Structures are given as C-alpha cells and as structure tokens.
Amino acid sequence: MTSGKEDLNIKALYGKECILPKEDFIQTYHIEESGLSSSQANERLHKYGPNEIRQAKPKKWYHYFLESLLSPFNCILLGIVAILFYTDVYLPETPSYANIIVIAILVSASTLLEFFEEYRSNQAAEKLKELVATTTTVMRDGKEIQIPIKDVTLGDLVLLSAGSMIPADLRVLEAKDLYVGQSSLTGESDAVRKNINSELTEENLDSISDLDTICFMGTNVISGSAKCAVIKTADSTYFGKVSHTITSGKPKSSFQMGIESISKLLIRFMVILTPIVFLLNAWKHSPVTAFTFAVAIAICITPLLLPVILSSSLSKGAVKMSKKKTIVKKLDSIQNFGAMNILCTDKTGTLTEDKIVLEKYLDINGQEDLRILKHAFLNSYFQTGLKGNIDEAVIRRGLQNDMKETVEKYKLVDEIPFDFSRRRLSVIVSDGNKKQLITKGAVEEILEICTMVDYKGNVSPITKQIKDNVKQISKTLNKDGLRVIAVCQKNDIGDISNFGVHHEKNMVLLGFIGFLDPPKESAKIAIEKLNKAGIRVVVLTGDNAEVTKCICKKVNINSKNVVLGSEIEKLSDAAVLRLLRKTNIFVKLSPIQKARIVRLLKEDGNVVGYMGDGINDAPSLTNSDVGISVDTAVDIAKESADIILLEKDLQVLLDGVREGRKTFANLMKYIKMATSFNFGEVMSVIIASVLLPFLPETPIQLLVEGLLYDFGQLTLPFDHVDEEYLQKPRQFSLKSLKNFMLFMGPLSSAFDLMVFAALWFIFQVREVALFQTVWFTYSIVSNLLGMHIIRTAKIPFVQSNAHKMVYVSSILLSIIGILVPFTWLGKAIGLVPIPLPFMTIILGIPILYCFVAMFAKKIYLKKYGEWI
C-alpha cells in the first residue's frame, strides 16, 4: 500500500495488489477483520494526510490573500506606483511621497476588502457543503461507522453497496455480484464486474480495465456489495494521478459566459480608450501625466469590485437558501437555479409521499394469494443490493404476516442483481432440499422469461390469453394508482453454483404484488406555484404509463400526451424535440434515455433542472444545468448534484428558486449600475479633458472616487428584490447589458457635462483644485443617489424600498465623499475644502438627475420591456 507518487504504469502501480490471492494479500498487508483501531486511523491520517485530491483541496487563507493582492486593479495601481517613483521621487529635487502613500492605501483597502469577502464567502460555502458531505462506511474498532470520505486512510476496511461512491483505491476482499461503473475513468458505458481473486497474471495487465480485483476512487457501485481494503488514497490513487486530464463537471452556464463576456468587452474598451485618451491629452500635458490619466480612465470603466460583489452575492444567497432547507454545493449553480424554466423529475417522493405500502398480492387471475407474498418476501429479504422503498414495503408486509419463521428455513445461495435494462432482480435460495430461483420485476419483462404459470399449485403452459389477462389486471391496478410488480420462480435449476442472467428463462409465473404511493397533498399546490413562476414540470420515470398518468392527473400535470421510452429510442433528436415541446410525461425510461431528454431540452435553449436521488439519476444530474438531489439520496446522486434539498418536497425547491432569483437580481443591479455609471462618467471626463485647459480630475482622484462609490454598493447583495421580478426565470443577456449601458450611460454623462458647464460658466471656477474637488464629490453623491433609481423598475422610496443596509451605505459614503476634501487624505490627493455655495451643485444636480432618470426609465421599459 502506498501514498506516494508513482509513474502511471499499471503493472507497477497495481500489479502486486491485484494479482495476490486474497489470503496472501491479507497476510502481506496485515489486514485485520475488525478494521483499523481509532488510534491507528488517526496516526495514518496524520502521517499521510486527508484523502483529498490536490485539485479538490480547499485553498488556504494565504492563497486568497495573494489572489486579492495581485488582482488586475491592484497590478495597475502598482504599475502607477512605479511611474510615480520616477516622476515624484526620482526627478524632483524635493521628493514627494503623497501620491504613493495614497495608492498604497488604495491597494491595502482593495486587497483586504476582497480578501475578507472572498475568504469568508468560501468558508461559508465549505461549511454548507459539510452538511451534505458524502460519507462512506468503514470498519473501525470492530464496528461499522459512517465517516467523511476525506477521513478514509490506508488499511481501512470499506463496506460497499449499490449506489456507494468508491472513496479511494480499494482491493476487493469479499464481494457479492459487485458491478462498478468506471465510465468517469475509462469511458466504458457497461458496468465492470469485480472479483475477490484475479483471473489474470501480472503479464496480462495492460490497462485499468484489466484490474478485476481493484476498485478505483471516483467510480461508483452499480449493484452488489463488497468489503474492501484501502490500498491508495488522495493523490496516489489512479484518479489523483489523472485528475488534471479528466474533464468533469458541467459546461459553463450562460451567466458564467456572460461575466466572461463583460470582462472581454471591458478589456476591449480599455485597449481602445487608453491610446485615444493618451493622444487627446499628450499635447496639453506631460507624457507621464497623460499616460497615467489614460490608464486611470480605463480602470474607471470597469466594475472594480465585481469579483467581490459576485462572491458576496453568491455566498449570501447560499446561506439564505440553507435556511430554506436548500444546500448549495456549487455556488455558480445559484444563478442557474433561479434561471431554471424546466424541471425534470421522477414522480416517486417528489409528487408522491414516498411511503410505499404493499396493498395487494394476487395470483394470475387477480385473487389474493399468500404464496405470492411469500416468494416476493424471500426475494426482497435475501437480496443484498440497495434495498429500495419497494423491498422495504415487501419486507414490512411479510413480517406483518409472520413470515420471519419462513425465512429462517432458507439460506441465500446466489443472486442476480437488478439492472435497468432487464428491470428485474433474482435470488437463489435453498431450504436444504432444493434450490429455488425467485425473480421479481416489471410485468412485461417478467412475462418475457416465463413459459409456465402456477395457479393454486397447478402448473400449466402460459398462453396468449393468460398473458393478455395478466396485462389487463395489471393495467386496471395501474389506473387505480397502484404500481405492479410480477413474481415468478423455478425449481429445476440443477447443481449450479454461479448464476447469471442467462438462467432467467423458462420461469413459472406466480402472480403480482401491487403498491400504493399516494400523491403528496402539497404537490398539487407546489406544481401550480412552479407553473406560475415560469417553471414547466416534466416527469421522467421508469414506471409505466397508467400509474404515472393517475398520479399526474391528481397533481394537475397535463397528462394528455404520454410517451414511452421504447418510442423515443427509435426517433431522431429532432423528432424527440418536437415531442418534448408538447409532452410533459415520459415513462418506462432507461437512465440513458432520461439523460438524452435532459440534453435535448438544454440544446433547445432551456435552463434545465433535474431532480433525482437514485443510481440511475447520475447521468441526468450531470447533464442538466442544475442537478438537484436530496440528503437521503445514494452517494453517486449526491456527488453529481449541484443543489441538495434537506427535504424531498417541491415547495422546498420553490423556496430555493426564489432565493436564486433574488441573488441574480442583486448581482445584475451592481453590474448594470457600475457599467452604465462608469461608461457615462468616462465619456464626460474624456470630453472635459479635451475642452478644459486642465484635467477635470487627476488619475489618483479618479481611482479614489471609483473605489469610494464601489464601497457604497457593497451592501447590494442584501437588497430587497421587487416581487414582480421573481415571477419568471431570468437569464444573463449581454445584449440587455449593452442596451442599458448605452441608454443610461449617456444620460448620466449629460448631467456630468451640466456640472462642468455650471462650474466653468456660472461659478466661473478657474482654480484647478476647486474644480476637481467639486467634480470628485458630485460624482460620488450622484452615483450613490442614482443607485436607488437603478435598483428597481418602480418608483424608489415610494413603491420600492431598499434594504436598510443599502440606505445606510449610500448615505454614509455620500457623507464621506463630502468630508474627504476637508481631511488629510483629500489634501494628499489634491482636493480642497468645498465652499458652501457649491453644495447646490453637489446635491441639487443629483436630485434633478433622479427625476429625469425616472422619465427615462419609463421610456426604456416601454422600449425594451425589462429593467434589471
């Protein structure tokens, strides 16, 4: 067993552990049947570290600090410092450090603010993830316990069952029909059987597919059960060595691509603006002054605190959602959650109570027969895979009918696990005299393997009439909302030790069992609310048409059209898409068919959520824009999901969607506000710099001003959102952002130019410092007051009120903006105390802007039909 790094040589990596017979492996590596003791486990965790891949390990605080310090904004500021050392320190006879000190303060403030916000946001997200962390079952101190996967260490004995995630590289010691899905590592779509002893020699080991006694980290158990020893953890696992080459996860969402588009758009603006502004000012000012002014203008057009606001909004949204029983595993998924317009879900547990009760056990003529219950009970009791609700319901009913003594007469010989292509499960039991193969599964699949029927102990060949009668009884039960499963068996199976699917033939049909899972009382109301919120519910289920239609009718899902999995299998993607546009219910689907439907809905321009909790749901959870699972789901489903609900209820999901939309709204407020105001100010400053004999603001003043009113917007993640905005899904649109920027930007620019004109012509200001001071203070007050116009499509202060923190921050930063010229900081950056008459400009023009902007808002809403 190893924990160090090795070359990706399969023979060197796993040859010895794979080929050694089980007994030799146990002796060589000193494996104890009781597992590790707590002290041994702690020693090894201390020695080898947690079981985490380097790429997945949470970043340390100093990583966040360095990222914040070396942000693009800070790098440009530090570049300006280098220029200032030349112009303010090296060239003059009397060096001046004032500007350098101011920039150092700006860099420190920006760094610390971004660091604390980013670090705190990620810490909050990590704590939420811990609430739904994937665990694994190990033997410690002779007892079975659940531990987080990161606490697994070398030598641990791990117990696996259907749905389990493989927590590390494992050597199989005991196994019962263990099949593992390795597609994440090898691309193999079929499950791979794992054995106790290898059938190969070391010379035959060419790829990881040949390692039939090794289970790999990152894969999952499809069916069966096993006990395994941990042989490699963390980066020394195969997954750890190739993780940098594996493309896992979802493609970028429209929001992520939108944020990237903003960045690219602003970079283009910066690249174009910088040389233009430099050339426009180089003939009036020194090259160094013109260049630093051009760079400051380029910086001012960017939303400086976008990364901070983004992290803050998403983390605060995640914390709010956690209070609504919704845990966010991946922060970026919050926006998709709010933008979701189609929700694909199974019916069990979502539309139904998930409290399955076995109501009927009937023979082939629909009459009650305890023999059917007995055979179903033996099948469910002895199967060792994942016991679902159906198995639990069968076992409960069997125990109520005193069948515990019956079980004690039998012992399990072998089993053939369930899979989604056969849709059935078999166990082979023996009472000491004879072996009996008992199979239960979907009615159609069971009828395919039956050649005989048993009615009241009389066995006769199955006929078409009998099959039709069985299907009719099943259909009638389905219409009443009962899920029906058929049961068959055979006795003449000979002296066979290893059984496979090929033995499921020439069976004797006994009858069927019917289960009732009534619809949730809350489901009907929740679906109506989802529809009102612009979310269409599409049911994707492996169940049959009749029972699904019955449930869907009761919860008001349009069940006019129902499509079978076998029908879409024959259709092209284009034909399936046509069906998807008019069909809400798809039944008898395989996991691959579910994933295909999700993919096609996405490709059709929808934001698709998928809600599932089973092994078969993992492909669809990964394919969807936002994968939603529940805390009680199997490991692979929880691992594949972006959002975990602590309660399997559509109302809980709806609450989460509302919080997702609020988070997105507050992000868009900042983005639209920052880009439009910044665009307007940059245009007006460029025009003024050309017309005036001096710069309207120095580079340092521009940067301080930009940072101050950005600080005033830091409370936007807490802001209230208008109820009307939450009524439908929203997606990021770069076109919408451009429209807003080009409409509202010039408006704010017009008022800026009004200030310039008033100062130059009315107040006859020729003193450079006073001109710059009034403009500096006006810009801060104007932007923070204008924030209340931008934040809502309604009339601010009357029809829509901001959160009190937004009010406090905008008032406080406006006051600071007015007071800065009277402080040492103002003096250091070239500002002077403001005479009282100029307060009419500083306060009067922003108020006038607000009234005019209200009329502009009406025109914009009429033209574009949206605001935020």
GROMACS .gro file of N, CA and C in nm, residues 17 55 67 69 148 173 186 189 197 242 331 334 347 352 363 416 444 526 543 548 596 615 664 673 721 858:
model
   78
   17GLU      N    1  -0.084  -0.581  -0.580
   17GLU     CA    2  -0.209  -0.583  -0.503
   17GLU      C    3  -0.320  -0.657  -0.578
   55GLN      N    4  -0.628   1.900  -0.641
   55GLN     CA    5  -0.712   1.997  -0.710
   55GLN      C    6  -0.840   2.027  -0.632
   67GLU      N    7  -0.421   3.614  -0.423
   67GLU     CA    8  -0.509   3.641  -0.538
   67GLU      C    9  -0.569   3.782  -0.529
   69LEU      N   10  -0.434   4.040  -0.359
   69LEU     CA   11  -0.326   4.137  -0.374
   69LEU      C   12  -0.288   4.157  -0.520
  148PRO      N   13  -1.669   1.080   0.684
  148PRO     CA   14  -1.649   1.155   0.559
  148PRO      C   15  -1.540   1.090   0.475
  173LEU      N   16  -1.194  -0.775  -0.103
  173LEU     CA   17  -1.170  -0.892  -0.016
  173LEU      C   18  -1.290  -0.984  -0.010
  186THR      N   19  -1.261   0.541  -1.752
  186THR     CA   20  -1.225   0.465  -1.871
  186THR      C   21  -1.314   0.493  -1.992
  189SER      N   22  -1.913   0.226  -2.096
  189SER     CA   23  -2.051   0.251  -2.055
  189SER      C   24  -2.107   0.136  -1.972
  197ASN      N   25  -1.059  -1.274  -0.626
  197ASN     CA   26  -0.927  -1.312  -0.678
  197ASN      C   27  -0.922  -1.288  -0.828
  242VAL      N   28  -0.452   1.119  -1.259
  242VAL     CA   29  -0.501   1.162  -1.390
  242VAL      C   30  -0.606   1.273  -1.379
  331LEU      N   31  -2.145   2.710  -0.582
  331LEU     CA   32  -2.201   2.845  -0.577
  331LEU      C   33  -2.250   2.895  -0.712
  334ILE      N   34  -2.625   2.870  -0.833
  334ILE     CA   35  -2.737   2.950  -0.779
  334ILE      C   36  -2.809   3.023  -0.891
  347LYS      N   37  -4.149   1.080  -1.031
  347LYS     CA   38  -4.268   1.106  -0.951
  347LYS      C   39  -4.252   1.059  -0.806
  352THR      N   40  -4.520   1.207  -0.503
  352THR     CA   41  -4.588   1.113  -0.412
  352THR      C   42  -4.528   1.121  -0.271
  363ASP      N   43  -5.281  -1.366  -0.743
  363ASP     CA   44  -5.241  -1.470  -0.839
  363ASP      C   45  -5.273  -1.422  -0.980
  416ILE      N   46  -2.882  -1.252  -0.871
  416ILE     CA   47  -2.853  -1.184  -0.997
  416ILE      C   48  -2.907  -1.042  -0.979
  444GLU      N   49  -4.395  -0.663  -1.792
  444GLU     CA   50  -4.359  -0.703  -1.929
  444GLU      C   51  -4.230  -0.784  -1.931
  526ALA      N   52  -4.777   2.302  -0.503
  526ALA     CA   53  -4.639   2.336  -0.541
  526ALA      C   54  -4.624   2.343  -0.693
  543ASP      N   55  -4.131   0.412  -1.439
  543ASP     CA   56  -4.257   0.345  -1.412
  543ASP      C   57  -4.343   0.341  -1.538
  548THR      N   58  -4.841   0.635  -1.373
  548THR     CA   59  -4.787   0.771  -1.380
  548THR      C   60  -4.897   0.871  -1.417
  596ARG      N   61  -3.068   1.171  -2.220
  596ARG     CA   62  -3.084   1.223  -2.357
  596ARG      C   63  -3.190   1.334  -2.360
  615ILE      N   64  -2.936   0.574  -0.825
  615ILE     CA   65  -2.815   0.541  -0.902
  615ILE      C   66  -2.836   0.579  -1.048
  664PHE      N   67  -2.949   3.658  -0.820
  664PHE     CA   68  -2.919   3.701  -0.956
  664PHE      C   69  -2.960   3.848  -0.977
  673MET      N   70  -2.555   4.889  -1.294
  673MET     CA   71  -2.527   5.017  -1.231
  673MET      C   72  -2.383   5.060  -1.259
  721VAL      N   73  -3.570   4.261  -0.337
  721VAL     CA   74  -3.598   4.248  -0.481
  721VAL      C   75  -3.749   4.258  -0.501
  858LYS      N   76  -3.912   5.501  -1.771
  858LYS     CA   77  -4.040   5.466  -1.834
  858LYS      C   78  -4.021   5.441  -1.984
   0.00000   0.00000   0.00000
